Amino acid sequence: MTDARTPVLTVFRGDEHPPDMGPIEDVAEVRYTDAAGLSDALRGADALFMYEFLSTALPSAWHAADRLQWLHIAAAGVDPVMFPELRASDVVLTNSRGVFDDSIAEYVLGQILAFAKDMPRSLRLQDERTWKHRETERIAGTSALVVGTGPIGRAIARMLRAAGLRVSGAGRRARDDDPDFGTVHATDRLTDHLPDADYVVAIAPLTDQTKGMFDARAFAAMKPSARFVNVGRGELVVTADLVAALRAGDIAGAALDVFDTEPLPADHPLWTMDQVLISPHMSGDVVGWRNELVAVFAENFRRWRAGEPLRNVVDKQLGYVPSGS
Amino acid sequence: MTDARTPVLTVFRGDEHPPDMGPIEDVAEVRYTDAAGLSDALRGADALFMYEFLSTALPSAWHAADRLQWLHIAAAGVDPVMFPELRASDVVLTNSRGVFDDSIAEYVLGQILAFAKDMPRSLRLQDERTWKHRETERIAGTSALVVGTGPIGRAIARMLRAAGLRVSGAGRRARDDDPDFGTVHATDRLTDHLPDADYVVAIAPLTDQTKGMFDARAFAAMKPSARFVNVGRGELVVTADLVAALRAGDIAGAALDVFDTEPLPADHPLWTMDQVLISPHMSGDVVGWRNELVAVFAENFRRWRAGEPLRNVVDKQLGYVPSGS
């Protein structure tokens, strides 16, 4: 994008309008649209800012993307746009790598402490005005296996290590010298290492390889005392297998921020399981997150207009931004 | 205690019998008693192990302590035995300094994360099967003021610092070079420093000087967004003032593990306040804590029999073990 024409930017948004767009509106023709207007708004657009980052509406509107050069998604996970036509196209895809790392790391530590200190039970006893002393658990010295070695997984590893946990990772390639994890196990040998973990944290990108990786076999390999934390994507998990594993006592608990169907349906059995902590896909969304998402986009927009290399370019075959880029 | 007579040890216990006492029973006459039998069991006893560490029954039985040399309490706080006759006596008092430090530090971090990540609301929404996204808070970069610079306060400071908080302390003596706190403010200037803190953590020993230090004036000095965490003693707080401050919005929340009356009475207004987290005096009580309490006593018992200096000797005028000892 170096020609002199005013660029056309389509912004796909839902109920929330992105903040801080004024400087971009000053230099581009900005078309805001919802899902219904997406194909009309894509026609003739040079760039698409997918602020409605979990929508799956793009594939059916893609036929209208007749001059699109660049697609930026306001998320770390790009799985909602990993459809074949985009993968095969020349459209450059960038994501919001970095925005959520430390917030999600804090969230994961909070969920681990909630389990160890029996906080949900304290709250439920409080609602009954009941004083009941229990013994709790230390987190120092327990072990966490972080499945996913991207920037969010790394931030989680650093945070848990700082809090005294023993941390290892699981990623594509086994290694013993990772700066954040120390040891990284190969994901294809995951079940060999699940029995060692007190906490298993899922933060892998959702790809054809990772979809459903947490299934009955994986849960059966975990300790009966293990807790499973999912801050990645619901589809990493075979949800029926997770429910069955919790019911059978194959694992002791689960903290789930993401689900294969969101919002989680009101009649889903997970809602009422005592040992499950449910939150509504918010682990990374701290006050100011929307401004930060737009700031990441705006910096890439500036680079795009100036003809500079974009940040956070996704490898469309892998389905994520490769390490080091 | 170096003479050849078999020593007489009285163990004051409640519902729970101390574990791991066999090796001590092998070398001493051990008299287990509850509050009702305490004065009989004290008569002729050389040492008293106060395993029932929150009881206030000792003063009325004290007249029978006719040859007591040593009193060990299975707690960090010695306020239940700080009565004038003990203070004036030659009886050496030791405590269980060190047992609770890191457990309580984890607990405090957990409560801070519970506030920042809005966990109580997530759990209550879960109980209603309601999916409701909210924005949460970072803990990194927020500030914590830890009031109390004993070993538990130090462990809290180290833990919160590792998790990214900016930490300062409040203790008897102001200084800028503390290894754990960096800056320590003088407690008698506490209200000058309360306005800077996002989290105020109470872990001071309960003494004549600290009783009621968190009163209406203190709460008024805090930020309206501040959260107050008490893992010390309930009597550090003027509870009616805390309730009023929470109702008035002078502070945003409180996580309370200790109360001026324990158990907290069922009709107490704190139970039903949304912004209050109540737990039943358990912040330091991790699995194995009772064994660790007896191990600390057993090591001092060995020293006492051998005529070696005891560990954790309380300064009975200060009301705690002075730093460095």
XYZ file of C-alpha atoms in Angstrom:
650
model
C 0.000 0.000 0.000
C 2.183 2.833 -1.221
C 0.023 4.490 -3.882
C -1.426 7.949 -3.350
C -5.102 6.959 -3.427
C -6.941 7.301 -0.120
C -7.008 3.737 1.219
C -10.284 2.037 1.944
C -10.428 0.312 5.311
C -13.331 -1.896 6.306
C -13.866 -2.330 10.031
C -15.960 -5.354 10.954
C -17.395 -4.732 14.371
C -20.272 -6.048 16.439
C -22.016 -4.279 19.285
C -18.831 -2.561 20.390
C -17.426 0.266 18.289
C -13.613 0.421 18.357
C -12.208 3.404 20.290
C -9.457 5.794 19.217
C -10.135 5.481 15.464
C -10.004 9.238 14.771
C -6.408 9.372 13.501
C -7.123 6.533 11.088
C -10.352 8.130 9.871
C -8.284 11.231 9.076
C -6.247 9.387 6.454
C -8.477 6.577 5.184
C -11.997 5.973 4.002
C -13.241 3.863 6.911
C -16.316 1.676 6.425
C -17.791 0.288 9.641
C -19.964 -2.749 9.175
C -21.616 -5.617 10.968
C -21.900 -9.171 9.652
C -24.950 -8.388 7.473
C -23.146 -5.623 5.582
C -19.774 -7.308 5.406
C -19.732 -8.319 1.736
C -20.861 -4.870 0.555
C -18.248 -3.233 2.744
C -15.480 -5.545 1.515
C -15.999 -4.679 -2.155
C -13.207 -2.312 -3.149
C -11.619 -2.359 0.334
C -7.807 -2.429 0.601
C -7.687 -3.583 4.210
C -9.960 -5.256 6.735
C -9.760 -4.728 10.491
C -11.607 -7.614 12.083
C -12.508 -6.058 15.413
C -15.314 -8.624 15.857
C -12.621 -11.196 16.341
C -14.631 -14.323 17.109
C -17.079 -14.027 14.221
C -17.196 -16.757 11.612
C -19.003 -14.508 9.094
C -15.981 -13.779 6.923
C -15.893 -16.901 4.699
C -19.352 -16.275 3.249
C -18.488 -12.644 2.453
C -15.036 -13.415 1.100
C -16.172 -13.507 -2.560
C -16.556 -9.715 -2.374
C -12.945 -9.104 -1.261
C -11.853 -7.994 -4.707
C -8.813 -5.898 -3.845
C -7.981 -6.794 -0.235
C -4.281 -6.696 0.601
C -4.281 -7.001 4.341
C -6.453 -8.455 7.100
C -5.776 -7.639 10.755
C -7.578 -9.480 13.531
C -8.068 -8.019 17.021
C -7.174 -11.306 18.688
C -4.252 -13.596 19.327
C -6.003 -16.673 17.929
C -6.666 -16.495 14.189
C -8.645 -19.735 13.933
C -11.931 -17.964 13.009
C -10.376 -16.794 9.710
C -8.374 -19.908 8.832
C -10.602 -20.892 5.900
C -9.119 -22.310 2.700
C -9.763 -19.292 0.438
C -7.907 -16.941 2.785
C -5.084 -19.424 3.225
C -4.709 -19.742 -0.540
C -4.882 -16.003 -1.161
C -2.122 -13.377 -1.198
C -3.842 -11.429 1.589
C -1.450 -10.775 4.425
C -2.855 -11.739 7.834
C -1.686 -10.098 11.075
C -2.868 -10.581 14.635
C -2.749 -8.835 18.017
C 0.061 -10.875 19.492
C 1.247 -9.427 22.787
C -1.872 -7.623 23.962
C -3.126 -10.415 26.181
C 0.027 -12.141 27.403
C 0.506 -10.810 30.911
C -3.194 -10.390 31.656
C -3.890 -14.015 30.852
C -0.851 -15.080 32.864
C -2.251 -13.302 35.918
C -5.608 -14.920 35.293
C -4.141 -18.406 35.167
C -2.253 -17.841 38.406
C -5.476 -16.599 39.964
C -7.345 -19.744 38.945
C -4.562 -21.957 40.260
C -4.643 -20.117 43.592
C -8.442 -20.359 43.650
C -8.140 -24.144 43.452
C -5.257 -24.410 45.926
C -6.871 -22.135 48.495
C -10.373 -23.598 48.008
C -11.804 -20.163 47.299
C -14.984 -21.248 45.520
C -15.954 -23.276 48.580
C -15.183 -20.310 50.830
C -17.499 -18.148 48.765
C -20.297 -20.702 48.768
C -19.921 -21.197 52.540
C -19.995 -17.421 52.920
C -23.299 -17.302 51.035
C -24.608 -19.783 53.633
C -23.031 -17.781 56.506
C -21.173 -20.928 57.486
C -17.809 -20.938 59.241
C -15.969 -24.110 58.300
C -12.210 -24.413 58.604
C -10.424 -26.478 55.940
C -6.817 -27.245 55.149
C -5.581 -25.769 51.891
C -2.725 -26.478 49.481
C 0.580 -24.796 48.718
C 1.239 -23.840 45.104
C 5.015 -23.615 45.575
C 6.602 -26.849 44.479
C 3.609 -28.058 42.490
C 4.083 -28.645 38.788
C 2.440 -26.962 35.831
C 2.525 -28.146 32.238
C 1.772 -25.289 29.840
C 0.590 -26.633 26.498
C 1.416 -23.928 23.961
C 4.722 -22.093 23.741
C 3.643 -18.870 22.056
C 3.924 -15.507 23.801
C 0.917 -16.098 26.064
C 2.202 -19.519 27.125
C 5.585 -17.947 27.830
C 4.043 -15.224 29.973
C 2.123 -17.888 31.888
C 5.328 -19.901 32.384
C 7.209 -16.883 33.729
C 4.379 -15.919 36.084
C 3.894 -19.415 37.483
C 7.621 -19.867 37.932
C 7.799 -16.539 39.808
C 5.082 -17.837 42.129
C 7.120 -20.930 42.936
C 5.658 -23.578 40.619
C 7.814 -25.989 38.631
C 6.964 -25.323 35.001
C 7.472 -27.189 31.772
C 5.978 -26.641 28.330
C 4.588 -28.625 25.450
C 5.136 -27.443 21.900
C 5.887 -28.663 18.419
C 9.532 -29.392 19.100
C 11.043 -30.960 22.230
C 13.969 -29.083 23.780
C 15.706 -28.610 27.131
C 17.058 -25.105 26.867
C 14.014 -22.920 26.463
C 14.491 -19.552 28.205
C 10.968 -19.477 29.656
C 10.114 -23.145 30.029
C 13.413 -24.891 30.514
C 12.053 -28.188 29.231
C 9.564 -28.258 26.377
C 8.014 -31.636 25.562
C 6.813 -32.517 22.081
C 3.044 -32.137 21.871
C 2.756 -35.421 20.010
C 4.094 -37.151 23.144
C 1.820 -35.140 25.434
C 0.204 -38.079 27.230
C 3.646 -39.257 28.375
C 4.031 -36.051 30.364
C 0.511 -35.322 31.564
C 0.869 -37.695 34.579
C 3.518 -35.413 36.088
C 1.444 -32.246 36.211
C -0.630 -30.849 39.053
C -1.923 -28.141 36.713
C -2.333 -28.506 32.952
C -2.784 -25.195 31.130
C -4.113 -25.135 27.560
C -3.002 -22.133 25.494
C -2.061 -23.746 22.161
C -3.314 -22.137 18.938
C -6.331 -23.911 17.493
C -5.206 -25.729 14.353
C -6.023 -29.005 12.634
C -3.272 -30.564 14.741
C -4.449 -29.237 18.119
C -8.205 -29.527 17.717
C -9.583 -31.968 20.286
C -6.131 -32.723 21.720
C -7.598 -32.829 25.243
C -9.735 -35.919 24.913
C -10.622 -38.930 27.065
C -7.149 -40.374 26.621
C -5.484 -37.136 27.722
C -7.684 -36.710 30.786
C -7.161 -40.366 31.741
C -3.411 -39.722 31.675
C -3.658 -36.845 34.156
C -3.427 -37.250 37.945
C -6.756 -37.644 39.728
C -5.684 -34.555 41.695
C -4.866 -32.514 38.573
C -6.660 -29.326 37.574
C -7.096 -28.378 33.932
C -7.069 -24.701 32.932
C -8.202 -23.667 29.440
C -7.477 -20.107 28.330
C -6.858 -21.063 24.693
C -9.839 -22.203 22.671
C -12.772 -24.400 23.578
C -12.186 -26.602 20.533
C -8.841 -27.756 21.936
C -11.021 -29.905 24.195
C -13.475 -32.700 23.524
C -15.973 -31.178 25.920
C -18.010 -34.342 26.447
C -14.789 -36.132 27.428
C -13.949 -33.377 29.896
C -17.375 -33.613 31.517
C -17.036 -37.394 31.736
C -13.517 -37.122 33.205
C -14.712 -34.683 35.867
C -17.670 -36.900 36.728
C -15.468 -39.985 36.941
C -12.862 -38.231 39.085
C -10.149 -38.715 36.450
C -9.175 -35.112 37.218
C -10.012 -32.938 40.202
C -11.146 -29.725 38.583
C -11.228 -27.411 35.601
C -11.076 -23.636 35.156
C -12.540 -22.812 31.770
C -12.549 -19.402 30.123
C -13.284 -20.684 26.613
C -15.787 -23.177 25.210
C -16.567 -24.832 21.926
C -19.895 -22.992 21.987
C -19.893 -19.433 23.334
C -21.839 -18.286 25.230
C -21.922 -21.617 27.016
C -25.562 -22.809 26.701
C -27.587 -22.393 29.905
C -28.377 -26.108 30.067
C -24.761 -27.244 29.746
C -23.687 -29.626 32.545
C -20.437 -27.696 33.151
C -22.313 -24.801 34.768
C -23.364 -26.834 37.798
C -20.250 -28.882 38.490
C -18.746 -27.902 41.846
C -15.186 -28.469 40.755
C -15.499 -26.300 37.616
C -14.796 -22.573 37.426
C -16.455 -20.906 34.457
C -15.656 -17.448 33.138
C -16.980 -15.890 29.927
C -13.919 -15.625 27.625
C -12.471 -12.688 29.504
C -9.123 -13.884 30.840
C -7.145 -11.337 28.812
C -9.615 -8.510 28.802
C -8.352 -5.996 31.321
C -9.538 -2.415 31.527
C -8.095 -0.651 28.475
C -7.768 -3.802 26.368
C -9.891 -2.385 23.547
C -7.685 0.686 23.320
C -4.646 -1.532 23.260
C -6.114 -3.656 20.469
C -6.716 -0.541 18.383
C -3.218 0.759 19.169
C -1.698 -2.482 17.849
C -3.801 -2.157 14.706
C -2.947 1.535 14.310
C 0.779 0.831 14.435
C 0.419 -1.796 11.717
C -1.806 0.575 9.733
C 0.936 3.216 9.869
C 3.475 0.631 8.687
C 1.171 -0.535 5.920
C 0.681 2.985 4.592
C 4.423 3.664 4.792
C 5.275 0.433 3.006
C 7.150 -0.886 6.045
C 7.079 -4.547 7.109
C 4.032 -5.393 9.191
C 4.253 -6.789 12.694
C 2.722 -10.101 13.797
C 2.410 -11.639 10.346
C 0.633 -14.987 10.664
C 1.983 -18.042 8.880
C -1.263 -19.065 7.219
C -0.172 -22.664 6.866
C 0.802 -23.002 10.547
C -2.108 -20.923 11.794
C -0.120 -18.628 14.075
C 2.794 -16.195 14.168
C 5.982 -18.288 14.213
C 8.380 -17.687 17.114
C 10.924 -14.971 16.627
C 8.784 -13.000 14.189
C 15.897 -28.062 82.086
C 19.039 -30.069 82.578
C 18.272 -32.173 85.659
C 17.776 -35.924 85.402
C 14.105 -36.016 86.480
C 11.609 -37.005 83.759
C 10.170 -33.664 82.642
C 6.457 -33.032 82.900
C 4.914 -31.550 79.770
C 1.340 -30.342 79.683
C -0.286 -30.228 76.267
C -3.332 -27.995 76.088
C -5.401 -29.155 73.150
C -8.991 -28.827 71.985
C -10.835 -31.139 69.621
C -7.693 -31.901 67.642
C -5.004 -34.097 69.154
C -1.485 -33.123 68.066
C 0.140 -35.638 65.695
C 3.657 -37.076 65.880
C 3.961 -36.832 69.702
C 5.378 -40.336 70.152
C 9.068 -39.370 70.417
C 8.203 -36.751 73.036
C 6.045 -39.189 75.001
C 9.078 -41.518 75.101
C 11.109 -39.046 77.157
C 8.572 -36.962 79.080
C 5.481 -37.370 81.205
C 2.937 -35.845 78.834
C -0.382 -34.649 80.216
C -2.996 -33.870 77.581
C -5.762 -31.583 78.756
C -8.598 -29.402 77.586
C -9.562 -26.047 79.091
C -11.521 -27.614 81.964
C -8.542 -29.655 83.186
C -5.903 -27.050 82.508
C -5.183 -25.917 86.064
C -4.882 -29.505 87.352
C -2.589 -30.374 84.472
C -0.414 -27.314 85.031
C 0.349 -28.140 88.650
C 3.867 -29.552 88.740
C 4.394 -29.183 84.987
C 7.777 -27.999 83.714
C 6.589 -27.008 80.257
C 3.332 -26.173 78.517
C 2.655 -26.757 74.827
C -0.320 -24.603 73.896
C -1.580 -26.482 70.881
C -5.032 -24.886 71.315
C -3.444 -21.646 70.231
C -6.411 -19.281 70.166
C -7.789 -20.165 73.595
C -7.991 -17.504 76.264
C -8.315 -20.077 79.054
C -4.744 -19.818 80.308
C -4.970 -16.720 82.567
C -7.577 -18.269 84.857
C -5.483 -21.464 85.228
C -2.196 -19.639 85.634
C -2.285 -19.731 89.480
C -1.587 -23.494 89.227
C 1.602 -23.079 87.167
C 3.861 -23.644 90.161
C 7.039 -24.809 88.396
C 6.566 -23.861 84.755
C 9.779 -22.900 82.961
C 8.655 -22.742 79.361
C 5.496 -22.104 77.342
C 5.378 -22.829 73.612
C 2.424 -21.713 71.498
C 1.474 -23.386 68.219
C 0.882 -20.050 66.495
C 2.724 -17.021 65.206
C 0.584 -14.530 67.133
C 1.038 -14.745 70.904
C -1.648 -12.220 71.822
C -3.902 -14.851 73.530
C -1.257 -15.380 76.230
C -0.091 -11.794 76.690
C -1.614 -11.405 80.173
C 0.164 -9.479 82.904
C 1.070 -12.462 85.110
C 2.854 -14.235 82.252
C 4.590 -11.061 81.185
C 5.839 -10.496 84.721
C 6.944 -14.105 85.221
C 10.250 -15.799 84.395
C 8.503 -18.288 82.092
C 10.135 -18.323 78.674
C 7.630 -17.957 75.824
C 8.314 -19.292 72.332
C 6.131 -19.321 69.214
C 5.829 -21.076 65.846
C 7.431 -18.373 63.772
C 8.030 -19.538 60.206
C 5.385 -22.222 59.829
C 2.822 -20.004 58.138
C 4.892 -17.493 56.177
C 4.767 -18.747 52.607
C 1.300 -20.272 52.867
C -0.181 -16.971 53.991
C 1.748 -15.151 51.259
C 0.155 -17.384 48.622
C -3.219 -16.812 50.199
C -2.860 -13.035 50.075
C -1.825 -13.151 46.419
C -4.845 -15.346 45.731
C -7.200 -12.852 47.359
C -5.657 -9.975 45.426
C -6.100 -11.892 42.172
C -9.662 -12.777 43.150
C -10.430 -9.062 43.410
C -8.543 -8.069 40.268
C -10.061 -10.821 38.141
C -13.563 -10.424 39.617
C -13.673 -14.096 40.549
C -16.430 -13.911 43.161
C -18.740 -12.381 40.570
C -17.786 -15.081 38.064
C -18.725 -17.748 40.573
C -22.039 -16.115 41.440
C -22.846 -15.700 37.742
C -21.924 -19.344 37.239
C -24.400 -20.348 39.941
C -27.038 -18.463 37.903
C -25.785 -20.021 34.625
C -25.261 -16.510 33.333
C -22.645 -15.609 30.716
C -21.628 -11.994 31.270
C -18.349 -10.624 29.962
C -16.605 -8.021 32.100
C -13.292 -6.210 31.939
C -10.847 -7.106 34.688
C -7.789 -5.505 36.262
C -4.065 -6.109 36.045
C -2.203 -6.672 39.279
C 1.211 -5.800 37.804
C 2.022 -2.205 38.558
C -0.539 -1.845 41.325
C 0.718 -0.997 44.790
C 0.496 -2.962 47.992
C 1.203 -1.677 51.494
C 1.994 -4.525 53.872
C 1.416 -3.451 57.478
C 3.649 -5.667 59.592
C 7.273 -6.463 58.838
C 7.688 -9.782 60.626
C 8.461 -12.976 58.724
C 4.916 -13.387 57.385
C 4.802 -9.800 56.148
C 8.176 -10.334 54.492
C 6.993 -13.478 52.719
C 3.928 -11.562 51.515
C 6.145 -8.734 50.250
C 8.390 -11.120 48.323
C 5.433 -12.955 46.780
C 3.593 -9.812 45.714
C 6.765 -8.326 44.290
C 7.394 -11.519 42.284
C 3.896 -11.169 40.849
C 4.638 -7.636 39.662
C 3.157 -5.447 42.390
C 4.967 -2.435 43.803
C 5.351 -3.170 47.507
C 6.154 -1.121 50.567
C 5.871 -1.935 54.242
C 4.798 -0.337 57.484
C 6.601 -1.172 60.704
C 7.860 0.350 63.908
C 10.838 2.084 62.304
C 10.912 3.904 58.936
C 13.731 2.903 56.569
C 14.556 2.829 52.874
C 16.898 -0.125 52.632
C 14.845 -3.076 53.748
C 15.791 -6.232 51.806
C 12.191 -7.385 51.353
C 10.222 -4.149 51.362
C 12.616 -1.535 50.082
C 10.747 1.274 51.814
C 9.211 0.728 55.230
C 7.038 3.530 56.576
C 6.625 4.162 60.285
C 3.330 2.721 61.489
C 2.616 5.848 63.498
C 2.493 7.758 60.193
C 0.370 5.080 58.502
C -2.445 7.352 57.344
C 0.064 9.428 55.361
C 0.808 6.400 53.199
C -2.549 4.638 52.970
C -3.724 6.878 50.087
C -1.042 5.418 47.815
C -2.045 1.768 48.125
C -4.325 -0.291 45.901
C -4.084 -3.149 48.387
C -3.549 -2.773 52.130
C -2.510 -5.995 53.856
C -2.745 -6.280 57.665
C -0.286 -8.750 59.228
C 0.996 -6.805 62.246
C 1.178 -8.580 65.601
C -1.706 -7.698 67.900
C -0.352 -5.513 70.694
C -1.585 -2.540 72.704
C -0.100 -0.348 69.990
C -1.708 -2.073 66.997
C -5.141 -2.893 68.407
C -7.797 -1.067 66.406
C -5.237 0.597 64.125
C -7.558 0.131 61.146
C -10.320 2.483 62.171
C -12.599 4.994 60.455
C -9.710 7.413 60.018
C -7.544 4.762 58.359
C -10.267 3.594 55.992
C -11.095 7.198 55.083
C -7.450 7.683 54.099
C -7.517 4.766 51.658
C -8.445 5.065 47.980
C -12.108 4.391 47.187
C -10.750 1.674 44.876
C -8.562 0.105 47.569
C -9.001 -3.421 48.877
C -8.149 -4.325 52.464
C -6.774 -7.790 53.268
C -6.575 -8.964 56.903
C -4.567 -12.111 57.611
C -3.296 -10.863 60.990
C -5.806 -10.551 63.794
C -9.396 -9.356 63.791
C -8.698 -6.975 66.657
C -6.335 -4.944 64.453
C -9.560 -3.606 62.951
C -12.448 -1.639 64.386
C -14.930 -3.913 62.673
C -17.869 -1.502 62.854
C -15.712 1.104 61.126
C -14.791 -1.383 58.394
C -18.447 -2.219 57.779
C -19.283 1.481 57.618
C -16.385 2.188 55.247
C -17.479 -0.600 52.903
C -21.087 0.624 52.983
C -20.023 4.204 52.304
C -17.682 3.206 49.476
C -14.640 4.569 51.296
C -12.905 1.382 50.152
C -13.847 -1.069 47.407
C -13.509 -4.417 49.135
C -12.104 -6.525 51.920
C -10.754 -10.065 52.162
C -10.934 -11.137 55.780
C -9.493 -14.329 57.234
C -9.601 -13.176 60.866
C -12.247 -11.480 62.980
C -12.553 -9.967 66.431
C -15.086 -12.724 67.188
C -14.409 -16.169 65.743
C -16.365 -17.910 64.392
C -17.907 -14.821 62.839
C -21.492 -14.737 64.174
C -24.086 -15.854 61.617
C -25.946 -12.554 61.839
C -22.878 -10.394 61.213
C -23.342 -7.923 58.328
C -19.958 -8.839 56.788
C -21.279 -12.215 55.616
C -23.643 -10.715 53.069
C -21.574 -7.868 51.642
C -20.821 -8.519 47.972
C -17.429 -6.886 48.079
C -16.251 -8.911 51.088
C -14.442 -12.263 50.937
C -14.693 -14.218 54.178
C -12.592 -17.227 55.096
C -12.477 -18.971 58.471
C -8.977 -18.228 59.863
C -7.294 -20.702 57.545
C -4.928 -18.631 55.398
C -1.833 -20.397 56.705
C -3.279 -23.829 57.270
C -2.051 -25.969 54.402
C -2.137 -29.743 54.384
C 0.536 -30.883 56.857
C 0.470 -27.691 58.947
C -0.306 -29.557 62.173
C 2.681 -31.844 61.670
C 4.840 -28.825 61.013
C 3.603 -27.109 64.180
C 4.538 -30.181 66.231
C 7.912 -30.413 64.461
C 8.717 -26.831 65.471
C 7.728 -27.633 69.052
C 9.684 -30.901 69.037
C 12.885 -29.134 67.959
C 12.501 -26.622 70.780
C 11.694 -29.459 73.187
C 14.946 -31.169 72.206
C 16.840 -27.931 72.790
C 15.121 -27.369 76.129
C 16.056 -30.822 77.382
C 19.637 -30.383 76.170
C 19.961 -26.970 77.773
C 20.474 -25.291 74.403
C 19.052 -21.843 73.546
C 15.430 -22.017 72.410
C 14.300 -20.769 69.027
C 11.632 -18.094 68.514
C 11.811 -16.586 71.976
C 9.121 -13.926 72.285
C 9.967 -10.545 73.769
C 7.121 -10.455 76.286
C 7.166 -6.675 76.471
C 6.962 -6.214 72.677
C 4.559 -9.106 72.168
C 6.441 -10.812 69.340
C 9.821 -12.283 68.382
C 12.114 -9.349 67.569
C 13.721 -9.350 64.108
C 16.987 -11.184 63.816
C 16.281 -13.590 66.601
